[in-house]
Amino acid sequence: MEFNENKTIYLQIADRICDQILAGEFGEGNRIPSVREVAAALEVNPNTVVRSFDFLQNNGIIFNKRGMGYFVAEGAADKIRGIRKEIFVKESLPQLFVEMQKLGLTIDDVVSNYNAFISNENKL
């Protein structure tokens, strides 16, 4: 995994695990790789992975079964989507609106491009 300099590594690892949950790689109630496994695979310090897991656990996305490892919490995918939607609406959309205004793009332009994107996605 290549890390982005603009975001802390532990949050990038948490995002990756969330992406895997959303993609169905880790289903509700299923065990996720251990701290050591993730640290070895990503070539990072295990303490960094512990921070990622703590973050995910504090947000109700994973839970720890003592002596057994970490597991995906019930409703984790919905929680992830909710968190990401909130971030998107608060951070990304305002930036998008500013850029649209600068470029003279309308919401109809966006809808048209979105529909074309969705149409192309369905052809893959």
Coordinates of N, CA, C and O in Angstrom, one line a residue, residues 45-120:
N45 N 4.6 -0.4 11.5 CA 4.8 -0.7 12.9 C 3.4 -1.2 13.4 O 2.4 -0.6 13.2
P46 N 3.4 -2.3 14.2 CA 2.2 -2.9 14.7 C 1.4 -1.8 15.6 O 0.2 -1.9 15.7
N47 N 2.1 -0.9 16.3 CA 1.5 0.1 17.0 C 0.6 1.0 16.2 O -0.4 1.5 16.6
T48 N 1.0 1.2 14.9 CA 0.2 2.0 14.0 C -1.1 1.3 13.7 O -2.2 1.9 13.7
V49 N -1.0 0.0 13.5 CA -2.2 -0.8 13.2 C -3.1 -0.8 14.5 O -4.3 -0.8 14.3
V50 N -2.5 -0.9 15.6 CA -3.3 -0.9 16.9 C -4.1 0.4 16.9 O -5.3 0.4 17.3
R51 N -3.5 1.5 16.5 CA -4.2 2.8 16.5 C -5.4 2.7 15.5 O -6.5 3.2 15.8
S52 N -5.2 2.1 14.4 CA -6.2 1.9 13.4 C -7.4 1.1 13.9 O -8.6 1.5 13.8
F53 N -7.0 0.0 14.6 CA -8.1 -0.9 15.1 C -8.8 -0.2 16.3 O -10.0 -0.3 16.4
D54 N -8.1 0.6 17.1 CA -8.8 1.3 18.2 C -9.8 2.3 17.6 O -10.9 2.5 18.1
F55 N -9.3 3.0 16.5 CA -10.2 4.0 15.9 C -11.5 3.3 15.3 O -12.6 3.8 15.5
L56 N -11.3 2.2 14.7 CA -12.4 1.4 14.1 C -13.3 0.9 15.2 O -14.6 0.9 15.1
Q57 N -12.7 0.4 16.3 CA -13.5 -0.1 17.4 C -14.3 1.0 18.1 O -15.5 0.9 18.4
N58 N -13.7 2.2 18.3 CA -14.4 3.3 18.9 C -15.5 3.8 18.1 O -16.4 4.5 18.6
N59 N -15.5 3.6 16.7 CA -16.5 4.0 15.8 C -17.6 2.9 15.6 O -18.4 3.0 14.7
G60 N -17.4 1.8 16.3 CA -18.4 0.7 16.2 C -18.3 -0.1 14.9 O -19.3 -0.8 14.5
I61 N -17.2 -0.1 14.3 CA -17.0 -0.8 13.0 C -16.5 -2.2 13.2 O -16.9 -3.2 12.5
I62 N -15.6 -2.4 14.2 CA -15.1 -3.7 14.6 C -15.2 -3.9 16.1 O -15.4 -2.9 16.8
F63 N -15.1 -5.1 16.5 CA -15.0 -5.3 18.0 C -14.0 -6.4 18.2 O -13.7 -7.2 17.3
N64 N -13.5 -6.5 19.5 CA -12.5 -7.4 19.9 C -13.1 -8.5 20.7 O -13.9 -8.3 21.6
K65 N -12.8 -9.8 20.3 CA -13.1 -10.9 21.2 C -11.8 -11.4 21.8 O -10.9 -11.8 21.1
R66 N -11.7 -11.1 23.1 CA -10.5 -11.4 23.8 C -9.9 -12.8 23.4 O -10.6 -13.8 23.6
G67 N -8.7 -12.8 23.0 CA -8.0 -14.0 22.7 C -8.3 -14.6 21.3 O -7.7 -15.6 20.9
M68 N -9.3 -14.0 20.6 CA -9.7 -14.5 19.3 C -9.4 -13.5 18.2 O -9.3 -13.9 17.0
G69 N -9.3 -12.3 18.5 CA -9.0 -11.3 17.4 C -10.2 -10.3 17.3 O -11.0 -10.1 18.1
Y70 N -10.1 -9.6 16.2 CA -11.1 -8.5 15.8 C -12.0 -9.0 14.8 O -11.7 -9.7 13.9
F71 N -13.3 -8.6 14.9 CA -14.4 -9.0 14.0 C -15.2 -7.8 13.6 O -15.2 -6.8 14.2
V72 N -15.8 -8.0 12.4 CA -16.6 -6.9 11.9 C -17.9 -6.8 12.6 O -18.6 -7.8 12.8
A73 N -18.3 -5.6 13.1 CA -19.5 -5.4 13.9 C -20.7 -5.5 13.0 O -20.7 -5.2 11.8
E74 N -21.8 -5.8 13.6 CA -23.1 -5.8 12.9 C -23.4 -4.4 12.5 O -23.3 -3.4 13.3
G75 N -23.8 -4.2 11.3 CA -24.2 -2.9 10.7 C -22.9 -2.0 10.4 O -23.1 -0.8 10.2
A76 N -21.8 -2.6 10.3 CA -20.5 -1.9 10.1 C -20.6 -1.1 8.8 O -20.2 0.0 8.7
A77 N -21.1 -1.8 7.7 CA -21.1 -1.2 6.4 C -22.0 0.1 6.4 O -21.6 1.1 5.8
D78 N -23.1 0.0 7.1 CA -24.0 1.2 7.2 C -23.3 2.3 8.0 O -23.5 3.5 7.6
K79 N -22.6 1.9 9.0 CA -21.9 3.0 9.8 C -20.8 3.6 9.0 O -20.7 4.9 9.0
I80 N -20.1 2.8 8.2 CA -19.1 3.4 7.4 C -19.7 4.4 6.3 O -19.2 5.5 6.2
R81 N -20.7 3.9 5.7 CA -21.4 4.8 4.7 C -21.9 6.1 5.3 O -21.7 7.2 4.8
G82 N -22.5 6.0 6.5 CA -22.9 7.2 7.2 C -21.8 8.1 7.5 O -22.0 9.3 7.3
I83 N -20.7 7.6 8.1 CA -19.6 8.5 8.4 C -19.0 9.1 7.1 O -18.8 10.3 7.1
R84 N -18.9 8.3 6.1 CA -18.3 8.9 4.8 C -19.3 9.9 4.2 O -18.8 10.9 3.6
K85 N -20.6 9.6 4.2 CA -21.5 10.6 3.7 C -21.4 11.9 4.4 O -21.4 13.0 3.8
E86 N -21.3 11.9 5.7 CA -21.2 13.1 6.5 C -20.0 13.9 6.1 O -20.0 15.1 5.9
I87 N -18.9 13.2 6.0 CA -17.6 13.8 5.6 C -17.7 14.4 4.2 O -17.3 15.6 3.9
F88 N -18.3 13.6 3.3 CA -18.5 14.1 1.9 C -19.4 15.4 1.9 O -19.0 16.4 1.2
V89 N -20.5 15.4 2.6 CA -21.4 16.5 2.6 C -20.7 17.8 3.2 O -20.8 18.9 2.7
K90 N -19.9 17.6 4.3 CA -19.3 18.7 5.0 C -18.1 19.2 4.3 O -17.7 20.4 4.4
E91 N -17.3 18.3 3.7 CA -16.0 18.7 3.2 C -15.9 18.7 1.7 O -15.5 19.7 1.1
S92 N -16.3 17.7 1.0 CA -16.1 17.5 -0.4 C -17.1 18.4 -1.2 O -16.7 19.0 -2.2
L93 N -18.4 18.3 -0.8 CA -19.4 19.0 -1.6 C -19.1 20.6 -1.6 O -19.2 21.2 -2.7
P94 N -18.8 21.2 -0.5 CA -18.5 22.6 -0.6 C -17.4 23.0 -1.5 O -17.5 23.9 -2.3
Q95 N -16.4 22.1 -1.5 CA -15.3 22.3 -2.5 C -15.7 22.2 -3.9 O -15.3 22.9 -4.8
L96 N -16.6 21.1 -4.1 CA -17.1 20.9 -5.5 C -17.9 22.1 -5.9 O -17.8 22.6 -7.1
F97 N -18.8 22.6 -5.0 CA -19.6 23.8 -5.4 C -18.8 25.0 -5.8 O -19.1 25.7 -6.7
V98 N -17.7 25.2 -5.0 CA -16.9 26.4 -5.3 C -16.3 26.2 -6.7 O -16.3 27.1 -7.5
E99 N -15.8 25.0 -7.0 CA -15.2 24.7 -8.3 C -16.2 24.8 -9.4 O -15.9 25.4 -10.5
M100 N -17.4 24.3 -9.2 CA -18.5 24.5 -10.2 C -18.8 25.9 -10.5 O -18.9 26.3 -11.6
Q101 N -18.8 26.7 -9.4 CA -19.1 28.1 -9.6 C -18.0 28.8 -10.4 O -18.3 29.6 -11.3
K102 N -16.8 28.5 -10.1 CA -15.6 29.1 -10.9 C -15.7 28.7 -12.4 O -15.3 29.5 -13.2
L103 N -16.1 27.5 -12.6 CA -16.1 27.0 -14.0 C -17.4 27.2 -14.7 O -17.6 26.9 -15.9
G104 N -18.4 27.7 -14.0 CA -19.7 28.0 -14.7 C -20.5 26.7 -14.9 O -21.4 26.7 -15.8
L105 N -20.3 25.7 -14.1 CA -21.0 24.4 -14.3 C -22.3 24.5 -13.5 O -22.4 25.1 -12.4
T106 N -23.3 23.9 -14.1 CA -24.6 23.9 -13.4 C -24.9 22.5 -12.8 O -24.2 21.5 -13.2
I107 N -25.9 22.4 -12.0 CA -26.2 21.1 -11.4 C -26.7 20.1 -12.6 O -26.5 18.9 -12.5
D108 N -27.3 20.7 -13.6 CA -27.7 19.9 -14.8 C -26.5 19.3 -15.5 O -26.5 18.1 -15.9
D109 N -25.4 20.0 -15.5 CA -24.1 19.5 -16.1 C -23.6 18.3 -15.3 O -23.2 17.3 -15.8
V110 N -23.7 18.5 -14.0 CA -23.3 17.4 -13.1 C -24.1 16.2 -13.2 O -23.6 15.0 -13.3
V111 N -25.4 16.4 -13.2 CA -26.4 15.2 -13.4 C -26.1 14.5 -14.7 O -26.1 13.3 -14.7
S112 N -25.9 15.2 -15.7 CA -25.7 14.6 -17.1 C -24.4 13.8 -17.0 O -24.4 12.7 -17.5
N113 N -23.3 14.4 -16.4 CA -22.1 13.6 -16.4 C -22.2 12.4 -15.4 O -21.6 11.4 -15.7
Y114 N -22.9 12.6 -14.4 CA -23.1 11.5 -13.4 C -23.9 10.3 -14.1 O -23.5 9.2 -14.0
N115 N -24.9 10.7 -14.8 CA -25.7 9.6 -15.5 C -24.8 8.9 -16.6 O -24.9 7.7 -16.7
A116 N -24.0 9.7 -17.3 CA -23.0 9.1 -18.3 C -22.1 8.1 -17.5 O -21.8 7.0 -18.0
F117 N -21.6 8.6 -16.4 CA -20.7 7.7 -15.6 C -21.3 6.4 -15.2 O -20.8 5.3 -15.3
I118 N -22.5 6.5 -14.6 CA -23.3 5.3 -14.2 C -23.5 4.4 -15.4 O -23.4 3.2 -15.3
S119 N -23.9 5.0 -16.5 CA -24.2 4.2 -17.7 C -22.9 3.4 -18.1 O -23.0 2.2 -18.4
N120 N -21.8 4.1 -18.1 CA -20.5 3.4 -18.4 C -20.1 2.3 -17.4 O -19.6 1.3 -17.7

